[in-house]
C-alpha positions as a printed Julia matrix, in Angstrom:
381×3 Matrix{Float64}:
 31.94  -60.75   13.68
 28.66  -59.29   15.6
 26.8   -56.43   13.99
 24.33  -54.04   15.42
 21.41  -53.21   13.61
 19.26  -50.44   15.27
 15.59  -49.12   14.44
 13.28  -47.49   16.81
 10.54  -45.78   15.21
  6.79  -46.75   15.2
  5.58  -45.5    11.27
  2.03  -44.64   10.25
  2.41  -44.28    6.84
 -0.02  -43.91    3.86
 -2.88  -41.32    3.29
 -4.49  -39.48    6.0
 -2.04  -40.96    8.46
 -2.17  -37.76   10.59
 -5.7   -38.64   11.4
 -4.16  -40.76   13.93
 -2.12  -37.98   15.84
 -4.79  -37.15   18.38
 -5.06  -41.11   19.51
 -0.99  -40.9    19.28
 -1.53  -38.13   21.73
 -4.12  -39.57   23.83
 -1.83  -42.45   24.48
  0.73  -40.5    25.57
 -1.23  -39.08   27.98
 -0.22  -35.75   26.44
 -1.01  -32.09   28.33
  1.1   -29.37   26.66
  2.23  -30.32   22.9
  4.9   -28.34   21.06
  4.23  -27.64   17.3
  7.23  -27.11   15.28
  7.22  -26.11   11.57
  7.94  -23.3     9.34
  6.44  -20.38    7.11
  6.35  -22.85    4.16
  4.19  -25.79    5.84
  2.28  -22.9     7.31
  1.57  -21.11    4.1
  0.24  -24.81    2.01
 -1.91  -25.27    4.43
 -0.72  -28.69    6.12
  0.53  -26.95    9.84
 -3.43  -26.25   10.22
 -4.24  -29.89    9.62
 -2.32  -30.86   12.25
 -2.91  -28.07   14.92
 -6.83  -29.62   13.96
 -6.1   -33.13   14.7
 -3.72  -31.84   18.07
 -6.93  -30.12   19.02
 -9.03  -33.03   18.86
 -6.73  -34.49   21.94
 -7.82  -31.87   24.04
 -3.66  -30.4    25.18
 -2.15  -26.99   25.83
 -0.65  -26.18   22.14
  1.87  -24.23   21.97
  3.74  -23.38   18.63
  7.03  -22.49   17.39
  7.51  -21.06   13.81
 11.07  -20.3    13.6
 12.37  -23.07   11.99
 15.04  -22.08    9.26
 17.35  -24.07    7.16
 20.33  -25.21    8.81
 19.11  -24.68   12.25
 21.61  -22.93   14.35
 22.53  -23.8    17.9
 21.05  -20.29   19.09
 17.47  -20.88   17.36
 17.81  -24.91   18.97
 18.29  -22.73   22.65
 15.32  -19.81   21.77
 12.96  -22.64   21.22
 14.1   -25.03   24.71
 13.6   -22.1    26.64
 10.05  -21.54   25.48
  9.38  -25.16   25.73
 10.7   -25.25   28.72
  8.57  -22.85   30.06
  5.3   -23.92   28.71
  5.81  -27.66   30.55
  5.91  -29.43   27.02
  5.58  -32.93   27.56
  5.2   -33.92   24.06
  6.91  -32.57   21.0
  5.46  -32.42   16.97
  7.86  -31.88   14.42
  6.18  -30.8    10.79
  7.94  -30.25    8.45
 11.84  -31.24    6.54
 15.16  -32.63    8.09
 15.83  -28.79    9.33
 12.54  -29.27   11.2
 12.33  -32.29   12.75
 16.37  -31.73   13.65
 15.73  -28.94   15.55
 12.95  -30.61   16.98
 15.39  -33.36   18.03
 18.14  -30.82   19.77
 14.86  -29.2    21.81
 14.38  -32.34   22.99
 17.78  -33.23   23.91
 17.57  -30.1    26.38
 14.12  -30.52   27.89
 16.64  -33.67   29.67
 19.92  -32.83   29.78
 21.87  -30.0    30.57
 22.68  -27.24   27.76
 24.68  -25.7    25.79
 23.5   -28.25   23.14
 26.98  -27.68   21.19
 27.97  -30.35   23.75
 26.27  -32.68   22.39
 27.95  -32.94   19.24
 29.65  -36.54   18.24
 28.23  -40.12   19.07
 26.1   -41.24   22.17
 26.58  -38.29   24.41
 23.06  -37.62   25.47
 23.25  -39.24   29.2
 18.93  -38.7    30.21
 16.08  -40.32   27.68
 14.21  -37.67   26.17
 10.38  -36.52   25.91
  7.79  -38.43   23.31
  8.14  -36.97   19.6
  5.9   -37.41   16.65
  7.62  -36.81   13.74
  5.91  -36.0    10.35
  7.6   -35.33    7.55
  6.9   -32.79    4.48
  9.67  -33.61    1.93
 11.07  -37.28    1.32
 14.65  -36.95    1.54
 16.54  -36.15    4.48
 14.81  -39.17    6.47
 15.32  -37.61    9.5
 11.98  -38.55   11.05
 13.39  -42.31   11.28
 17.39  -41.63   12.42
 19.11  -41.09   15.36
 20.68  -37.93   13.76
 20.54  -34.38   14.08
 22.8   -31.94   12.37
 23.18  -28.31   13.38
 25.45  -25.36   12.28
 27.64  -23.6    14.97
 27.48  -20.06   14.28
 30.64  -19.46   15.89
 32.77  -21.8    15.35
 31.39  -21.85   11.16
 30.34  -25.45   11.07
 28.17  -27.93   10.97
 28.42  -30.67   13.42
 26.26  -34.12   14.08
 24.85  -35.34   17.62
 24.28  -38.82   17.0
 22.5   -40.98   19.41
 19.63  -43.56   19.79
 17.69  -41.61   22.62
 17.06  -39.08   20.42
 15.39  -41.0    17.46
 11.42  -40.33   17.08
  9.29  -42.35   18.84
  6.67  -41.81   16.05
  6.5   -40.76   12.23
  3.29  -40.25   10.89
  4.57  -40.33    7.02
  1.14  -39.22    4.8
  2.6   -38.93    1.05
 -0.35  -35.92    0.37
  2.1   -33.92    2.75
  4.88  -34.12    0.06
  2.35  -33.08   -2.55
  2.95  -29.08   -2.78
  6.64  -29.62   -2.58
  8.55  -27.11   -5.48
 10.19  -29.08   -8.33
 13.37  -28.18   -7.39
 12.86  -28.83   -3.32
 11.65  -32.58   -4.77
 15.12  -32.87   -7.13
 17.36  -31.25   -4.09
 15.64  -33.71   -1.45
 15.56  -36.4    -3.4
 19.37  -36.2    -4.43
 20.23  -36.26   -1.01
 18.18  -39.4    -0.12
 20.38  -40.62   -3.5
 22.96  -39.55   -1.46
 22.36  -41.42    1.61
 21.99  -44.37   -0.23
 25.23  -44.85   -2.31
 27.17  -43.48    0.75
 25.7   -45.56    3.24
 26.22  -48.83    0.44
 30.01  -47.8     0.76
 30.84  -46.55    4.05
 33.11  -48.67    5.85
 30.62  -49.65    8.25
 28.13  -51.12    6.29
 26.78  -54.78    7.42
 24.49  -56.82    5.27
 21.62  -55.22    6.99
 22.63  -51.9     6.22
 22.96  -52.91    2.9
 20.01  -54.26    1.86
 17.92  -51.13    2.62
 20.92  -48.92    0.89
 20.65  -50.97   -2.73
 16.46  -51.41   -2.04
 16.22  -47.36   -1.62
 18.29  -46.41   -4.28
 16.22  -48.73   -6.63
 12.95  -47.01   -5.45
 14.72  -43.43   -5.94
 16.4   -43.75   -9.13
 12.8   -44.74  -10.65
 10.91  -42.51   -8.8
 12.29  -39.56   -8.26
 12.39  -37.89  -12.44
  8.46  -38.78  -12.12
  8.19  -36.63   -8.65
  9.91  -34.08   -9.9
  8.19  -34.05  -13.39
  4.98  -34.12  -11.75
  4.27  -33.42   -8.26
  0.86  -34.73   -8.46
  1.93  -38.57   -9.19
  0.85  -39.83   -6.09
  2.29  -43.37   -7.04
  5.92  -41.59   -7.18
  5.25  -39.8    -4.18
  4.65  -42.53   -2.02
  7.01  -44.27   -3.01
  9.59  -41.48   -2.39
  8.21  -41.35    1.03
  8.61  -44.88    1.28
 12.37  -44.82    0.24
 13.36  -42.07    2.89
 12.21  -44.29    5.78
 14.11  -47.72    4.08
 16.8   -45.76    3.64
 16.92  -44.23    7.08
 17.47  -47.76    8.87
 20.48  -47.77    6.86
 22.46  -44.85    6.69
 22.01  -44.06   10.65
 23.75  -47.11   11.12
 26.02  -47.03    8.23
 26.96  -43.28    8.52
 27.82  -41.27    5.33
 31.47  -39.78    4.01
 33.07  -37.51    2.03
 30.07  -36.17    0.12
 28.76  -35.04    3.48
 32.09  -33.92    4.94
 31.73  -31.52    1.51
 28.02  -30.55    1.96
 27.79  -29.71    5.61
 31.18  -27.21    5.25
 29.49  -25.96    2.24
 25.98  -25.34    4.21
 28.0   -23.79    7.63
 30.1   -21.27    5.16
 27.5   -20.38    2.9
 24.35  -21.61    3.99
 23.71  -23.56    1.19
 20.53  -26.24    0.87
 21.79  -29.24    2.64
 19.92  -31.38   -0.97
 21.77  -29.37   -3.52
 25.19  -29.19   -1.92
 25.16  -32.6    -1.75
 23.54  -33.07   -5.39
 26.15  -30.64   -6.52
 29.4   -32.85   -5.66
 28.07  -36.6    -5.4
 28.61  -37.5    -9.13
 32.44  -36.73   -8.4
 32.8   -38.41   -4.72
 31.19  -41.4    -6.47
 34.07  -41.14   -9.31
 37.02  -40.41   -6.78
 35.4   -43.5    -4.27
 35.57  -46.0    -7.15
 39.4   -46.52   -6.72
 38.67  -47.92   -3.29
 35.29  -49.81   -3.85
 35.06  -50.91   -7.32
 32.8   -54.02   -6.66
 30.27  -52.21   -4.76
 29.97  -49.19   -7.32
 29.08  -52.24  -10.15
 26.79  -53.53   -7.73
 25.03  -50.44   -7.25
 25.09  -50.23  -11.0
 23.42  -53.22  -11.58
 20.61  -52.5    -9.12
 19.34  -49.69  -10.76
 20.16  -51.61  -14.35
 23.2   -49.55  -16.04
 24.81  -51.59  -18.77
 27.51  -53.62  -17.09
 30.3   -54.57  -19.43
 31.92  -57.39  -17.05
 35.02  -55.19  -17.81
 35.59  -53.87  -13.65
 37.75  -51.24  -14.69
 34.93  -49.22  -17.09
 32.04  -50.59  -14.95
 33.59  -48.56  -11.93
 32.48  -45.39  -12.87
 29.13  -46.69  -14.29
 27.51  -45.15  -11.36
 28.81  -42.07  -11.15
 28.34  -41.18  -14.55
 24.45  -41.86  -14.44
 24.62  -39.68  -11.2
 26.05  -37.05  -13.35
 23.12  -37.34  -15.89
 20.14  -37.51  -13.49
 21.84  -34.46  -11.62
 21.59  -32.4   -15.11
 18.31  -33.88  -15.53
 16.42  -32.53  -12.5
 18.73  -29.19  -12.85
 20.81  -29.52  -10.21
 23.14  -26.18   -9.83
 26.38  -26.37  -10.05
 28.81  -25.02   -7.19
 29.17  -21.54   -9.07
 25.46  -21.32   -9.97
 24.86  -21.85   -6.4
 27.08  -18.39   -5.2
 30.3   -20.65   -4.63
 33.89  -18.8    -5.54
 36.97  -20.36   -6.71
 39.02  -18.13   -4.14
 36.86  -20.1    -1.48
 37.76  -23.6    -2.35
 41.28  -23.25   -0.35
 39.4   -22.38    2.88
 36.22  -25.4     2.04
 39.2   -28.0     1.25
 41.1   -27.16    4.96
 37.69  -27.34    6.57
 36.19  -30.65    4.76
 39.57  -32.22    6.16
 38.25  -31.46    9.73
 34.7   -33.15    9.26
 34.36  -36.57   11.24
 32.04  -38.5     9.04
 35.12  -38.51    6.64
 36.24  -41.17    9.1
 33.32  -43.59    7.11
 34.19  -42.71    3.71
 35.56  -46.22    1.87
 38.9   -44.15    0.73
 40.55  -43.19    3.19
 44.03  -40.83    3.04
 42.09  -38.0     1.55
 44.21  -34.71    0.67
 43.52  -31.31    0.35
 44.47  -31.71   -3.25
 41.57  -34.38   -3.94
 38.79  -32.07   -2.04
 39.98  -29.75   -4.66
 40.07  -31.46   -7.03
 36.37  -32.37   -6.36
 35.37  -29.23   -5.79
 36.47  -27.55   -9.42
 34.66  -30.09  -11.28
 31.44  -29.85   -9.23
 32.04  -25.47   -9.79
């Protein structure tokens, strides 16, 4: 049966990479440039280093700073309506997936129609979009190289998807010195979820060969990388090759698509605004371990590409995977559920909710109950 593979994005990637953003620019035959980052990238330093090389292309520059985790459908609407009225023709995203998301949704309404909430599900966006550079800050989320953007509804208290190739970057300019004054823990949390995106996008019932090969590849470069990027955020080597992962890892989860850890995470994030990296970190050890019933070949062949001790005995070998998640997820400190604010009385209300979230639709076990989000959710507290 025919599969479809899809990748878009043209990558710079290696050390001073954003040197080339003002020939990007040039080429685009850029006049008015939106800036998007937050207080963080602002405060290391790295937004000035590319307002410099935006300057050097000679364009109206204008900025927006509000970018805030989980972007919300109202802060996606403040910043159209400014960009709107400044004529961008060009958008720059610096910064994490919350960044160059809401970056995306802007887009989105500089061509189509708002609200954006009606964007929400698979291939909706009807009009191409405007040019966007994409440069990332953290390796994890690999949203510089998908055709994703996820957004929390205020009103309706959840997180939702739009999901559609018109929207994916058409550049990433991916330096690894950008990554370089990320926090410890921002490193562990963003690097469990690009863990996360691998394993899920290995199992999801849509994976193809394709997918697969850049699922197993990424997870090798993460599993080895990652303690050393998060032990020392000056290994460059690690770095890079964290960077390197995210994009790999990109082509195949946006055409894989994720589950149930996901479906967990982004109900977690809407409710309680929690950091898209540590909700998932906090339940993926116990997804894996439920998601072995269904899938026990794959989870040994996951095993075996990061080199766990396979017994040959399928049964034991099942759960190889999500035990060593378990371990690494104590070893970068990882927060539990409670440690992370989350109540035992709110577990009824997260279960009902996790039940409504479409990307469950992917998850290799299907029939999923209240009782096994639950479940799930008191050993992750």
């Amino acid at each position: 049966m025919a599969k479809e593979f899809y990748a878009s994005s043209d990558v710079v990637f290696g050390k001073d990479a954003v040197h080339k953003l003002s020939e990007i620019l040039k080429a685009y035959k850029a006049k008015s440039v939106m800036v998007v980052y937050g207080s963080s990238v602002k405060r290391v330093g790295i937004a000035q280093k590319v307002l410099n090389e935006v300057e050097k292309a000679q364009v109206k520059i204008t900025v927006f700073e509000g970018v805030i985790p989980n972007p919300t459908n109202e802060v996606v609407e403040e910043a159209a309506e400014i960009a709107r009225r400044e004529n961008v023709d060009v958008f720059v995203a610096v910064g994490g997936g919350s960044c160059i998301d809401l970056t995306k949704a802007v887009n989105i309404l500089m061509t189509n129609e708002g609200p954006i909430g009606r964007y929400g599900g698979i291939g909706l966006v009807k009009t191409p979009v405007l040019p966007l550079i994409a440069i990332p800050t953290t390796a994890g989320t690999s949203s510089e190289i998908t055709n994703v953007v996820a957004l929390t509804d205020t009103k309706a208290v959840c997180k939702y998807v739009i999901i559609d190739n018109k929207i994916t970057a058409n550049k990433v300019i991916a330096d690894p010195e950008f990554t370089k004054s990320t926090p410890p823990s921002v490193t562990a949390a963003t690097g469990m979820d690009a863990i996360t995106h691998a394993v899920e996008s290995y199992i999801s019932n849509m994976a193809t060969p394709l997918t697969e090969y850049h699922s197993l590849k990424s997870l090798q470069i993460f599993h080895k990388n990652l303690p050393l990027a998060v032990k020392d955020g000056s290994d460059m080597a690690a770095r890079e090759q964290m960077m390197l992962g995210c994009i790999i890892v990109g082509f195949g989860f946006s055409n894989a698509n994720l589950g149930l850890v996901h479906g967990i995470a982004h109900t977690l994030s809407a409710h309680f605004h929690l950091a898209h990296g540590m909700a998932n970190a906090a339940v993926l050890p116990y997804v894996m371990e439920y998601n072995a019933e269904s899938c026990p070949e794959k989870m040994v062949e996951l095993a075996r590409a990061i080199e766990l001790s396979v017994t040959g005995n399928l049964e034991e070998d099942k759960y190889l995977l999500s035990r060593e998640l378990l371990r690494l997820t104590k070893e970068l400190q990882i927060k539990t559920l409670s440690q992370q604010g989350i109540e035992e009385k709110d577990f009824e209300m997260l279960a009902d909710d996790v039940l409504k979230e479409p990307v469950l639709n992917f998850n290799p076990r299907q029939g999923i109950t209240k009782e096994d989000i639950l479940s799930i959710l008191k050993k992750a507290f």
